Structure formats: C-alpha cells, structure tokens
XYZ file of C-alpha atoms in Angstrom:
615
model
C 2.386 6.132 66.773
C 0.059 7.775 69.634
C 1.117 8.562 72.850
C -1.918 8.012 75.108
C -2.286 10.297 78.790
C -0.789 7.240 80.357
C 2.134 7.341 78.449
C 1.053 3.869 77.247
C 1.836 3.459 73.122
C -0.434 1.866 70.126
C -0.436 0.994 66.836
C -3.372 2.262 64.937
C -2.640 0.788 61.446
C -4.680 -1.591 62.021
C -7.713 0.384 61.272
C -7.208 1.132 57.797
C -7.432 -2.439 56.985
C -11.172 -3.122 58.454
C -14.078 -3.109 56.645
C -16.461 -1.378 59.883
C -17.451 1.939 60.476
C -15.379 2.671 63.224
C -13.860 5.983 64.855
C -12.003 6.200 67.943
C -11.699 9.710 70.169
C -9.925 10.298 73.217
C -10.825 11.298 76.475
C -11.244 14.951 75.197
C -13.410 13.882 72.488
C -11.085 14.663 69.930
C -10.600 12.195 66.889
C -8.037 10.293 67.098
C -8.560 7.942 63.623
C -10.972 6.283 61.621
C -11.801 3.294 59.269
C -12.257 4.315 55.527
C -15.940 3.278 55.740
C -16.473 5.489 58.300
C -14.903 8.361 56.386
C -16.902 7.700 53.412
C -20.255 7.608 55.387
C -19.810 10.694 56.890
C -18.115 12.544 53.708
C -14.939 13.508 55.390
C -11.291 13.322 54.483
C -8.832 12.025 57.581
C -5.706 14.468 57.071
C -8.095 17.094 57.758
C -10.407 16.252 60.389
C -7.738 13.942 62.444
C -7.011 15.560 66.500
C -10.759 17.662 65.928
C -12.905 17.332 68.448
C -16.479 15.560 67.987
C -18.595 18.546 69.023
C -17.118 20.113 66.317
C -17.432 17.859 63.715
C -21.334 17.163 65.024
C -22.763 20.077 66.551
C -25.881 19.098 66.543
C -25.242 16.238 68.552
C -23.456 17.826 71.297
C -25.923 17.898 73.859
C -26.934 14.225 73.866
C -23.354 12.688 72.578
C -21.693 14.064 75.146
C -23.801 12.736 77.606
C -23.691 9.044 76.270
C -19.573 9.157 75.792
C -19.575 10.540 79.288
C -20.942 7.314 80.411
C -19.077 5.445 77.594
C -15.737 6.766 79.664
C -17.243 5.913 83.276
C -17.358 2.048 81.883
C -20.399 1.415 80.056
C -20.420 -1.136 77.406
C -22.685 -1.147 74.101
C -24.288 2.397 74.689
C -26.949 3.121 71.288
C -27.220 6.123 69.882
C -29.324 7.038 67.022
C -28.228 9.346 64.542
C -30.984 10.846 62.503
C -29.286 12.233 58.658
C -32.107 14.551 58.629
C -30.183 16.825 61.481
C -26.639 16.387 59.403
C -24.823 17.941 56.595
C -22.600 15.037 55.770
C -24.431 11.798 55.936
C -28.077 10.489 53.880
C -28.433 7.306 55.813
C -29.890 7.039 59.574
C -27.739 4.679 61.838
C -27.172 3.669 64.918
C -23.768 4.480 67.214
C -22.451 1.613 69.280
C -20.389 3.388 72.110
C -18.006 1.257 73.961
C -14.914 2.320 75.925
C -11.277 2.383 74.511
C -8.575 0.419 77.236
C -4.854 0.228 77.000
C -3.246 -2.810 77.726
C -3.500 -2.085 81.605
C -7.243 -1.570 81.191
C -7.002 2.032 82.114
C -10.334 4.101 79.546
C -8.238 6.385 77.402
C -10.899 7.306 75.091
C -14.282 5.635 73.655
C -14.166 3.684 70.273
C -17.317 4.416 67.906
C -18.779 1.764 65.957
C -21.752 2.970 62.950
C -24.378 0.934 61.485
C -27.279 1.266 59.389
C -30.509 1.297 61.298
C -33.341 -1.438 60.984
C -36.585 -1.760 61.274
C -36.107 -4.023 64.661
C -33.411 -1.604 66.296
C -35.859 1.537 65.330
C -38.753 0.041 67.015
C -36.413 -0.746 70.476
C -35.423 2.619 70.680
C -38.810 3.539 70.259
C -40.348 1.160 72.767
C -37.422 2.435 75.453
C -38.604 6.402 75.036
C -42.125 5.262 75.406
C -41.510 3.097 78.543
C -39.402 5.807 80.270
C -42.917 8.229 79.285
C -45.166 6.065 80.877
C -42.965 5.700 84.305
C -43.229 9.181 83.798
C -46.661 9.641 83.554
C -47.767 7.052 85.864
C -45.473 8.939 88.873
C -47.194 11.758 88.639
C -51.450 10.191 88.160
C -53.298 11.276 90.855
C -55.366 8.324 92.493
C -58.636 8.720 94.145
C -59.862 6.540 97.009
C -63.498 5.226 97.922
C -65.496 2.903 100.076
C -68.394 1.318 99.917
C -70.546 0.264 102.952
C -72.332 -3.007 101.293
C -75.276 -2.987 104.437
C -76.502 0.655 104.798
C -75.631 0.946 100.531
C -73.611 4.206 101.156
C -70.750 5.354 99.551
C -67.901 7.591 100.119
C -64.793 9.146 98.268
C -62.080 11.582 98.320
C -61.658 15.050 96.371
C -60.100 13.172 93.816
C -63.008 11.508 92.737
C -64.864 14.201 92.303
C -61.891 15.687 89.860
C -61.613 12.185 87.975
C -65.739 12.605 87.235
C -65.973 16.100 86.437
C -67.721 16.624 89.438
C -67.965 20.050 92.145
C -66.267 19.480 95.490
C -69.111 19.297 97.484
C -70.797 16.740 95.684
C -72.161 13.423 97.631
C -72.160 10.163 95.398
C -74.959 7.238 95.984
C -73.739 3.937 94.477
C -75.987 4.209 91.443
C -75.041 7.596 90.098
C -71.077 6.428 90.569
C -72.326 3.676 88.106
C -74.669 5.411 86.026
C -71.351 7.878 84.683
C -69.857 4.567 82.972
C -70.629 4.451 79.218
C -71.817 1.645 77.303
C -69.869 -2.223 77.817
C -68.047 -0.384 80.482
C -70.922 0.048 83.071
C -72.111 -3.601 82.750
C -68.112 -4.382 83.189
C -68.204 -2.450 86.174
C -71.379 -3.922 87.290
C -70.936 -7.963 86.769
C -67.340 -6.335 88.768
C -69.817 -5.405 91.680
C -71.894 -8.192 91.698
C -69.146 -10.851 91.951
C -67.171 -8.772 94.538
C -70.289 -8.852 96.865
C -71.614 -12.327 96.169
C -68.092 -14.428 95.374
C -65.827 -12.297 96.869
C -63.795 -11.861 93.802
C -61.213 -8.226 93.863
C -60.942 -6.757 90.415
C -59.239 -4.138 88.446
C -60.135 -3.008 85.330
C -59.589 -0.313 82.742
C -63.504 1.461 81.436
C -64.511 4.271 80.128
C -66.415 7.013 82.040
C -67.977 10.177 80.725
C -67.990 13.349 82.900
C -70.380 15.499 84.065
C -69.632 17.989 81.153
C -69.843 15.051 78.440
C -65.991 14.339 78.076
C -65.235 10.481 77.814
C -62.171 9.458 79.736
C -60.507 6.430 80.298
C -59.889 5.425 84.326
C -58.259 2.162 85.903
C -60.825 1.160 88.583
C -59.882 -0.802 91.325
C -62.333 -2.820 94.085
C -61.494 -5.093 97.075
C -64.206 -6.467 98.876
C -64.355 -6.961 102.950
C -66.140 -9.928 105.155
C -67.254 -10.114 107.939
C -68.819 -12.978 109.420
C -68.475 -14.777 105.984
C -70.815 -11.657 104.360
C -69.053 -9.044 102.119
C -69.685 -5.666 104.558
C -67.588 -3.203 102.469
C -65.919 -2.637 99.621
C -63.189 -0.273 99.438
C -60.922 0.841 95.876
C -59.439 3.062 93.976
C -59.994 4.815 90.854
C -57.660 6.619 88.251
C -58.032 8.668 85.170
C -55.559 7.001 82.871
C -56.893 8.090 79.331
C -52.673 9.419 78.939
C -51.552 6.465 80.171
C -54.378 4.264 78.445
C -52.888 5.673 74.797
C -49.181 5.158 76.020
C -50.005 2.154 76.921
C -51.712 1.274 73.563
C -48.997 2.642 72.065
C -46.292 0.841 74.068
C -48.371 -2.214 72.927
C -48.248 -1.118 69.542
C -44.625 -1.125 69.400
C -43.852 -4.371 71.630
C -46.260 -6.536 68.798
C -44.792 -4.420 65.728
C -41.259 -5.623 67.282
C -42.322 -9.243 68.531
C -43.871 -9.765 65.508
C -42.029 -7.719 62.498
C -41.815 -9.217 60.220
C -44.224 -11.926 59.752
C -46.749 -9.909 61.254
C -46.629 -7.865 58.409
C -45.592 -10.668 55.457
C -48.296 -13.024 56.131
C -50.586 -12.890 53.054
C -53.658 -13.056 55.093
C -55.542 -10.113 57.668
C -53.801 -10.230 61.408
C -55.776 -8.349 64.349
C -54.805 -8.576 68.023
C -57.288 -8.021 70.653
C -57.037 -7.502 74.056
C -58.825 -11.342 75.675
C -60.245 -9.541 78.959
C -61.567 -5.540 77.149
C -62.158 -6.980 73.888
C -60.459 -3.799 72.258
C -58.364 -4.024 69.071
C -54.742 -3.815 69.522
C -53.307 -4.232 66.569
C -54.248 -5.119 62.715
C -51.888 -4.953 59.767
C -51.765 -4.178 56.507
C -53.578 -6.906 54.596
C -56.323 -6.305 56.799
C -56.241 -2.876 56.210
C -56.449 -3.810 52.497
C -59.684 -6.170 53.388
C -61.226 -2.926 54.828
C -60.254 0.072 53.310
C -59.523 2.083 56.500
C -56.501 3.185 57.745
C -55.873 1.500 61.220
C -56.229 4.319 63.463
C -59.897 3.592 62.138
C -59.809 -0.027 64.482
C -57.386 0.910 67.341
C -58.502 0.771 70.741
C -62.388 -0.290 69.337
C -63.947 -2.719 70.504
C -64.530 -5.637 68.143
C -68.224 -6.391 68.713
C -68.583 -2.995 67.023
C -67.200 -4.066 64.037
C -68.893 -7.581 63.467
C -72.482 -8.880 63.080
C -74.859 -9.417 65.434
C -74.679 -13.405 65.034
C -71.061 -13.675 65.693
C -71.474 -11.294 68.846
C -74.002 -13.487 70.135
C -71.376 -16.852 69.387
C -68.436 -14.393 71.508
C -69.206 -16.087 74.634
C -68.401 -19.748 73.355
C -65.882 -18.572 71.460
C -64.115 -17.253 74.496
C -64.851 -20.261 76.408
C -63.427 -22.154 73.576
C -60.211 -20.258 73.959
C -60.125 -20.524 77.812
C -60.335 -24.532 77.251
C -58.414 -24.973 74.328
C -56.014 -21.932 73.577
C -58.120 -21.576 70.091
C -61.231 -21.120 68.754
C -62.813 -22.647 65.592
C -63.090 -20.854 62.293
C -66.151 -18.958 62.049
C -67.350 -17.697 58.860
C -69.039 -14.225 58.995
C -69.927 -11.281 55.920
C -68.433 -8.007 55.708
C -69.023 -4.547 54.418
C -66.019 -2.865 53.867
C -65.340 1.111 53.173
C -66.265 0.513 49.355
C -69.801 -1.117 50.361
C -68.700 -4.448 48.903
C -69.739 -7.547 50.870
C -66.875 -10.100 51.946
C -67.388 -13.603 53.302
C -64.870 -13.864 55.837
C -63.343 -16.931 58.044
C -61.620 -15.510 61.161
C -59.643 -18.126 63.935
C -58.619 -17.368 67.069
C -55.220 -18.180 69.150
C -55.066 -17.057 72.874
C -51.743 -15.477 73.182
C -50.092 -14.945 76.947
C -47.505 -11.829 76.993
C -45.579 -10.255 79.288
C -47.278 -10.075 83.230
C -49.366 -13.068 81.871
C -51.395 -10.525 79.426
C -53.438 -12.615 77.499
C -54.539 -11.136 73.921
C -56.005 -12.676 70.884
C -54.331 -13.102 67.637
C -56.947 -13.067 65.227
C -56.616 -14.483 61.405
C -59.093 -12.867 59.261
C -59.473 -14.796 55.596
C -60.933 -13.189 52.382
C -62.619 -16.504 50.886
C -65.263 -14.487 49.105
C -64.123 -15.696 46.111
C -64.099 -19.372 47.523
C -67.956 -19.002 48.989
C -68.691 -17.969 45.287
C -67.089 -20.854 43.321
C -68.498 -23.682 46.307
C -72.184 -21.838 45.598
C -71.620 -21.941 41.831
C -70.612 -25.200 42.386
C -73.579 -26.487 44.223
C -75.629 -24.922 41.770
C -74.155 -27.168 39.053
C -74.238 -30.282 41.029
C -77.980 -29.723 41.959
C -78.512 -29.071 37.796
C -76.739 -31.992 36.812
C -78.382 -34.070 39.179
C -81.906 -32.508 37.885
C -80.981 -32.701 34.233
C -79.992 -36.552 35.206
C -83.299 -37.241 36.729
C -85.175 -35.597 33.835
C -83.209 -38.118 31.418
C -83.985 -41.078 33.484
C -87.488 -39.858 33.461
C -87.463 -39.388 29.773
C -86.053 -42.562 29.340
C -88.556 -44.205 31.073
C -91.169 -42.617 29.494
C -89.544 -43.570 25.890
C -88.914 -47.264 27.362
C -92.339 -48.008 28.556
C -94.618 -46.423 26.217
C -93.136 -47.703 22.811
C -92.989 -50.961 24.790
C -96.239 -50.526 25.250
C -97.275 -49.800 21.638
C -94.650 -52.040 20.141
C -96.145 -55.205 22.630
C -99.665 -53.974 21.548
C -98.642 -54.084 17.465
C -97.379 -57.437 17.763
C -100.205 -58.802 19.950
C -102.331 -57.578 17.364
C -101.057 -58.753 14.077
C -100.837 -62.311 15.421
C -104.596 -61.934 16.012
C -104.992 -60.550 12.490
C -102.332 -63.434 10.988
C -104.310 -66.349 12.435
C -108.142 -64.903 12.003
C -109.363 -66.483 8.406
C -112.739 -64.570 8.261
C -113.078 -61.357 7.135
C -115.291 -59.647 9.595
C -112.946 -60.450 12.158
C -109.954 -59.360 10.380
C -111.434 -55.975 9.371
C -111.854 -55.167 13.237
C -108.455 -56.069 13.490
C -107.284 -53.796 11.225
C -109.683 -50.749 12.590
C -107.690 -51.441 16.000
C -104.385 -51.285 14.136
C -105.124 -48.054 12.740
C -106.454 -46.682 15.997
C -102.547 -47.906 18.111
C -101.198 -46.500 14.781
C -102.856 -42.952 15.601
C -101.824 -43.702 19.371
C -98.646 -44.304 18.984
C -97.983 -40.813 16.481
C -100.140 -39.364 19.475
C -97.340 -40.745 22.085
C -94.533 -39.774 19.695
C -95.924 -36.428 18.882
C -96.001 -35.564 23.411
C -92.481 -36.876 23.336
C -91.182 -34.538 20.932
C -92.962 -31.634 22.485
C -91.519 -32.332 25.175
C -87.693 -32.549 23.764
C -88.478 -29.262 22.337
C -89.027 -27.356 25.511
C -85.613 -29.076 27.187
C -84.097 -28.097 23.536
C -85.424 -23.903 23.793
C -83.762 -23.766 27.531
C -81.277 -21.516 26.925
C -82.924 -19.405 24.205
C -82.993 -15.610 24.988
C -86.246 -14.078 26.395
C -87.966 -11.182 25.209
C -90.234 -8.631 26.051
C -93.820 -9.076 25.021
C -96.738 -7.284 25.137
C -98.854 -9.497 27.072
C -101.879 -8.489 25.725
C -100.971 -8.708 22.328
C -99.677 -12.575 22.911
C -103.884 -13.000 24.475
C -105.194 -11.642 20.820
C -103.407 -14.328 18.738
C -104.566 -17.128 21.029
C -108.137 -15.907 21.397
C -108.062 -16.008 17.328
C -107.190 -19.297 17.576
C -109.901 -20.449 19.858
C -112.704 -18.621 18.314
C -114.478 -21.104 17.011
C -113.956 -23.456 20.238
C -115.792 -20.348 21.828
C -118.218 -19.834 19.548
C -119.217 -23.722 19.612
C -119.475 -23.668 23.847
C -120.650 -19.740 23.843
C -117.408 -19.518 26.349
C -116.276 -15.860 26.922
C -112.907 -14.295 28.092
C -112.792 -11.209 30.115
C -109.860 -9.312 29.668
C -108.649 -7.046 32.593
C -105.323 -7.032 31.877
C -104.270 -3.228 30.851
C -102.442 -2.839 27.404
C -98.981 -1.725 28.836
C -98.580 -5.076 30.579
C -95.351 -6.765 29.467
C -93.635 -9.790 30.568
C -90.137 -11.504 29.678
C -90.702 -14.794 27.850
C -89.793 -16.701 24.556
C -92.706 -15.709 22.078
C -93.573 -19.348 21.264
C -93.498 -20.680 25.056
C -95.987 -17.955 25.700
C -98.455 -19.223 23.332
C -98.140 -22.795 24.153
C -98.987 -21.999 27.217
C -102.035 -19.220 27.156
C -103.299 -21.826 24.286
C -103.141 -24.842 26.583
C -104.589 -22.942 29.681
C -108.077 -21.221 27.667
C -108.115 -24.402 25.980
C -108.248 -26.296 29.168
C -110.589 -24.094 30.756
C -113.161 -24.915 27.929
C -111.914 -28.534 27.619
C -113.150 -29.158 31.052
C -116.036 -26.497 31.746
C -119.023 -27.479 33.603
C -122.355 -29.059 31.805
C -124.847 -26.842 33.757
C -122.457 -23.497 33.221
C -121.558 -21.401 30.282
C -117.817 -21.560 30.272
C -116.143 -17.742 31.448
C -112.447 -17.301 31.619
C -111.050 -13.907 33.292
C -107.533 -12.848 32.609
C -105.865 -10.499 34.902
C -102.649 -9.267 35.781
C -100.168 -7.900 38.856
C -96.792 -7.624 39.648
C -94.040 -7.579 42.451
C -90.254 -7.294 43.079
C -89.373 -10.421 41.073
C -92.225 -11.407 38.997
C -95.185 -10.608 36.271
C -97.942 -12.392 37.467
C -100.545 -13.555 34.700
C -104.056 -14.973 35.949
C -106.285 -17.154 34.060
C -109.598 -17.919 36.318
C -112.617 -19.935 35.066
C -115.947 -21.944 36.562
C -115.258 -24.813 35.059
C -115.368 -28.190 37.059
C -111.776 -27.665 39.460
C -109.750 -30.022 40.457
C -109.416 -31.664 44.212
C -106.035 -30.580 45.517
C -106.225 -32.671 48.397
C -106.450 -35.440 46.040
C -104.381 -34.587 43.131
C -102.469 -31.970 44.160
C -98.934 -33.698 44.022
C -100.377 -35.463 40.300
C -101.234 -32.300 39.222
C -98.210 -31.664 36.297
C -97.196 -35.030 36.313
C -96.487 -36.570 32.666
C -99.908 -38.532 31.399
C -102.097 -38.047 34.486
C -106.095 -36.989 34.143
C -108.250 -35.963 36.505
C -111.524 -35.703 34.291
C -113.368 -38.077 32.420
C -112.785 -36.467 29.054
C -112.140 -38.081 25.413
C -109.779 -35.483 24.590
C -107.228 -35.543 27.702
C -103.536 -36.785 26.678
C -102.462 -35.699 30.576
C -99.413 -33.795 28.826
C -100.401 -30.492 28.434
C -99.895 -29.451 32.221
C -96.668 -31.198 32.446
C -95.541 -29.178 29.315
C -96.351 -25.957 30.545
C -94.668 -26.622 33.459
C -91.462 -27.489 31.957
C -92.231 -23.996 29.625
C -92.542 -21.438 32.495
C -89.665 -23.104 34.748
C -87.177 -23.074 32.099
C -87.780 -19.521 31.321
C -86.515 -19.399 35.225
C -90.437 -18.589 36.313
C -93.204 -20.972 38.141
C -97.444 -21.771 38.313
C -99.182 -21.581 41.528
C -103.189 -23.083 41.612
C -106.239 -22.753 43.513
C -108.742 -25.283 42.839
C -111.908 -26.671 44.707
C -114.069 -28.953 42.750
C -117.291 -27.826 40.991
C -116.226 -24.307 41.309
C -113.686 -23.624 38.984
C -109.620 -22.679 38.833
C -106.983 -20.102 38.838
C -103.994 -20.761 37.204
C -100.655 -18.167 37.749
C -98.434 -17.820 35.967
C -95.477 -15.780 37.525
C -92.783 -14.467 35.020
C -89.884 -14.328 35.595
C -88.664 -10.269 35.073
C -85.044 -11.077 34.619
C-alpha cells in the first residue's frame, strides 16, 4: 500500500499484471512502480530502483523531462516525448513517452503516470514536422521586410534601406524599374515581369517566391509582393514588399518535405512506380521517391527545389502550357510519353501523368507518376516490325503465287491448244510446224520455271550470314566471265574502284548481281556507240556504295520508273530480255538488308548503285 500527500490510499498490484510499458512517479519525480515490460526495456530491477528519483535514473534527460512532467502535473494530457537510446546506457530501442497526469479518486494530480512505446516511422516524422514549424515561426519573426513603390505615370521607383540590403546593394543607391528587374535570374524575371504586366493592365495583386542574384553574384531566394493602385479606372502606382526568404524558402521545403513524407508514408514510398511532387504555380520539385531515384541514378537532393523544365526535353516543355491547362480544367493531365537519359547515359522511354493536388491554405501541387515502359516501347517496336514482315512476306507469297498460277496457266493452256492442232492436222508439213512450236513453249516454259526457281532461291539465302569481300576481287571473276561478250561488242570496263574496297555481302548474291548489271549494260548498249562501263566506289555512315555507269541506251524514268524491278517487265526491244533479272537483283541486295538507287535519261546511258549494307 502507498500513502499518497493527500493521505488518499491505492492499490498498485495491479500493475504487475499489464502487459504496457508503464511507470508511475510522484510529484517529486521519484518512482513509485513499474510494469515488468517497462523494467525489461530499460534493464532495471524494481527492488532496487523503487522511491529513486527520475533525474537520477535518466540524467541525461533532466533538462527536457522535467520540463514536460512539469506540465504533465499542471494538467496536461498526452504530452510526447522522444527518447533517443543513443543518449542511454540501459535501453537499444528509440521510443516515444506518453506523459499523462496521475489523479486520486478526488481528482487531486499526485504524480504523472509514464506510458513507453516503440517509435514509428509516422510518430518520427510528427515530431519532426512540430520542431520545424516552431523554426520557421521563428525565423519568419525575425525576416526583415523591405518596402517599395512604384509610380506607374512618371515610371519611377522608390524603396527603403532594406531593399538595398535584400539586393546586395550600397545605401545610397537609386533603383529605376528596369535594373530592380534586370537582378532576377532566369524563369524568375519573366515571373516577375508577366507579375508587372498584369498588375498594370488587369489589375491583378500578386505574391510570389523568385530568385534574385546580388550585386556580388550570390543567388537568394525573396518573397515579392505587388499591389497595384487606380485611379480614375488607370493603375497609377504600385506599391509592395519584398523579402529575402532563401532560410525560410529551405524550411519551408523542408517542412514540405516532411508534411508529404507523413501524408503520404507509406504508399508514397511502396508504389512500384517513380512519384515526384511539384509545386503547380513555381514548377519546382518537391518531392520524388525512391523508385524514381532508381529510374535516375541520383540521389534526390540532386531534384529538390529544381525546376522540372530543367530536367525534361524540349518537346514536353513546349506541351507544359496545355498540360497545365489540362489540369486547371480537369484536375489531370494525359499521359505523355517522353525519353530519358539517366546518370548511367542509358535512354528510357518514359510515360508520366499528372493529378492536381490541393493542400493545406489551398496549395495546389502536382503529383506526378513517372513509368519506366522502355521495355514495353521495345517489345510494341519489335512487334511492329514483325507485323510489317509478315505482312511483306504474305504479299510476296501472294505475288509468287500469282506468278506460279498464271504463267503455268499460261503454258499449260498453250500445250493443250497446241496438241489439239497437232491431233487433228493429217498433213505432214503442217504437223512438223506444230511440233517446232511445241518445242519452242517446251524451252519457254523451262525458261519460266528456271526465273521461278531463281527467284525461290534468293527468298531461300535470306538469312544466310554475310561476309566480307574484296570488292574488287568479286569484279575479276565476273569480268572473266564476260570476256568473250566483250570481246564480241569491243565493250570495255573501267575500273576505279581501289583494291582495299570491301563490302558485306553473300559471295554468290554478289556475283549474280555484278553479272546481271555488266551484262545488262552490254545487253542493251547503243548501235552507234562502243559499249563502256565504269565501276566506282564511295562510302558513308551506313553503306558501301558500288557504281556501275554505262552509255548504253537508258531508260525513261518518267515512264518506267515505278516498272522498273517489277517481275517480267522490258523496256527495250531486245530478243534476249526475260524482264527478271532486275527484279532478282532487287530481291538480292534488299535481303542482304541493302538497296539500288538509278539515274537514267534515254539515249544517254545509266548508273546503277548499289549501296551495301555495312552491318
């Protein structure tokens, strides 16, 4: 049994039996008992720290325990105390002390009964947020303000010795409107001047925060404030204050800080995807967390108090004006997809959305959600890429059927036309020219058949591996080849292609082509010229770019142009033209992933390019 100083009596057994962290003192401070919890927190045995007093028992607490259980006895309820482990010999955890006073059953105090819990994140962050508040009062009581006018008609302008502190500036100074501007730094002076200009033309007060830079180069951050004055419905004057408020400006970034880390903890934090909060009327960056960090690579002292334009491309800045207007009219903005370098140099595609968010004093902020869909843009591209082959490789078929369909139709209907001729003709004369024309759709149709299969054989060698040739070596074998073609016309080739030349090709696409180009150029030279081909080579970024050029008879683009590589099309009256081989050759150099380029004009010759493909 205790004997309180009111003579009033209590049981305490009842402590020993709950599961709390609880002590209870009297009004000397001096323990009267405590819960078993509590005794094993704190590493202490009862019998022999029972009727000590607290200060004791704590002594580095006594300063600001003593002031809280002084107001704990005057009647307070639920006073918080942290208690940091680092400062204490007996306990490894940090908690928080719930102080609340100790009544007998007349409800006179007789001492204050001290409840312990483990700190969270959330009660951490309020404590935090309360020291940082009672700072900025602080602060803010003590800012010194300065004062101005200006006189809109005679364009003069006045202010107080404060002013001249805030920019850096000697006493005996004298401002002009333009030079008061002129010490603003980047966004900030057009803030302050679209400020002006709709004070003096719509009447409209403002106050905002900007950054200034002082006469000896040191940025600061000052709260500017303008009200404008009519008279006769004209603005006359102007008149507003100004004050430096870089302190305040981090406290209050800081207070921020710790107000969104408590509103939102801890989904601000969990949600698998990049969070930023920017201020809606500065456009600075409040707050990001850690999965945008991640998305980065910079810390986030790296983003605070930026502004955002300075951190996205100049496309999306030049969207930020719809994008706001879509957030005044709708409280969000549509995703917008954007790229990103981050610390490591590697580009992301990212989709941010917007939400307009409205705080405390109607603050409004953005809450920005930043997606990685890199990955995504990737597998839609890849995707794309094998819809547009498939529906390529489909059209070839369809082509290729077509071809296959009508031209053994063709033959086949021609066959049978022309062995009922040769069935129902008795005389011999007859029937011998209708056997020469069988043989002669006989060698058509191994002619037909023969293209066809050339032409399966270049889809078949698609995805063969390329090599790299010596171009000029490739230009030997083929000239062998046509020697005697070139002897029989007198043609010539002109080599000016040097002997390190080499390109990236399969070996026997190569000398299709070269074979079917000089051949061409002799095929269909002109009558009155001796036939001269000229082979030269160049190359840039992407490409090795072959040239074949020749005088033969051309071709009229303007005519034939879109015909020019189609399948069985001529443009020369010649007894030797199948109209395959350019349709070939195309198929060759695109499915070694390169292309052919012409200049023509008729009667004076070619140039065929060929542009390799390096990779």
């Amino acid at each position: 049994m205790l004997k309180s100083k009111n003579s009033s009596s209590f049981s305490l057994d009842w402590i020993q039996q709950i599961p709390s962290s609880i002590a209870i003192i009297d009004t000397d401070y001096n323990l009267i008992s405590a819960s078993p919890r509590w005794l094993v927190n704190f590493q202490f045995d009862l019998d022999q720290i029972k009727g000590k007093n607290l200060d004791s028992l704590f002594p580095e607490l006594s300063q600001e325990l003593t002031t809280r259980l002084k107001y704990s006895l005057d009647g307070l309820r639920d006073i918080k105390f942290k208690y940091n482990a680092k400062n204490s010999h007996y306990s490894s955890e940090d908690s928080i002390w719930h102080l609340n006073p100790w009544k007998d059953g007349y409800g006179n105090i007789i001492g204050v009964i001290i409840k312990t819990e483990p700190i969270s994140k959330t009660q951490e962050l309020e404590l935090e947020l309360n020291k940082t508040k009672l700072l900025l009062n602080n602060k803010r009581s003590v800012a010194k303000i300065g004062s101005w006018e200006l006189d809109v008609v005679n364009n003069l302008l006045q202010w107080t010795p404060v002013v001249n502190k805030i920019y850096g500036l000697k006493v005996d100074y004298e401002p002009t409107l333009d030079n008061a501007i002129d010490f603003y730094v980047d966004e900030s002076k057009d803030i302050i001047k679209k400020a002006l200009d709709e004070a003096i033309n719509s009447g409209k007060p403002w106050n905002v925060k900007a950054q200034l830079q002082q006469q000896d180069g040191k940025i600061i951050w000052v709260n500017t404030i303008g009200r404008p004055k009519f008279k006769d419905g004209k603005c006359t004057r102007i008149i507003g204050t100004i004050q430096e408020v870089d302190e305040i400006n981090q406290i209050d970034i800081q207070l921020t800080k710790l107000e969104n880390e408590l509103n939102e903890y801890p989904l601000f934090e969990k949600i698998p995807l990049g969070l930023a909060i920017v201020d809606f009327s500065t456009g600075r960056i409040i707050n990001v967390n850690q999965q945008f960090l991640k998305l980065s690579g910079y810390d986030k002292n790296y983003f605070l108090n930026k502004s955002v334009k300075s951190f996205v491309s100049s496309t999306l800045i030049s969207k930020s004006d719809n994008l706001m207007q879509q957030l005044e009219n709708n409280g969000v903005f549509k995703p917008v997809k954007f790229t990103y370098s981050n610390k490591l140099k590697h580009q992301l595609n990212l989709k941010v959305t917007g939400n307009l968010l409205v705080g405390r004093n109607s603050k409004k902020s953005i809450l920005c959600t930043i997606e990685n869909i890199t990955t995504q843009t990737k597998l839609e591209k890849r995707l794309k890429n094998t819809i547009t082959a498939s529906r390529e490789k489909n059209d070839q078929l369809l082509n290729f059927a077509h071809m296959v369909s009508h031209n053994l139709k063709t033959h086949a209907t021609n066959f049978s036309l022309l062995l009922n001729f040769l069935n129902d003709e008795k005389g011999l004369t007859q029937r011998n020219k209708f056997m020469t024309m069988l043989f002669n759709a006989s060698d058509n149709l191994s002619e037909t058949i023969k293209g066809l299969r050339e032409i399966v054989a270049v889809k078949s060698n698609v995805n063969n591996e390329k090599k790299s040739l010596c171009l000029n070596d490739s230009i030997f074998i083929v000239e062998q080849n046509v020697a005697g073609l070139l002897k029989q016309t007198n043609g010539k080739i002109i080599n000016e292609i040097p002997d390190d030349v080499t390109i990236k090709a399969l070996p026997a696409y190569l000398n299709s082509i070269l074979t079917n180009c000089i051949t061409n150029s002799i095929k269909y030279r002109s009558e009155d010229k001796t036939p001269i081909i000229i082979l030269s080579a160049e190359e840039n970024e992407n490409y090795t770019i072959l040239s074949i050029e020749d005088n033969g008879l051309g071709i009229d683009l303007e005519k034939y142009g879109d015909q020019l590589f189609g399948l069985y099309k001529t443009f020369h009256r010649n007894k030797d033209s199948r109209g395959i081989g350019l349709y070939i050759t195309k198929n060759q150099m695109e499915a070694m992933k390169g292309k052919i380029t012409v200049e023509s004009n008729p009667g004076q010759g070619s140039i065929f390019r060929f542009h390799f493909n390096k990779k």
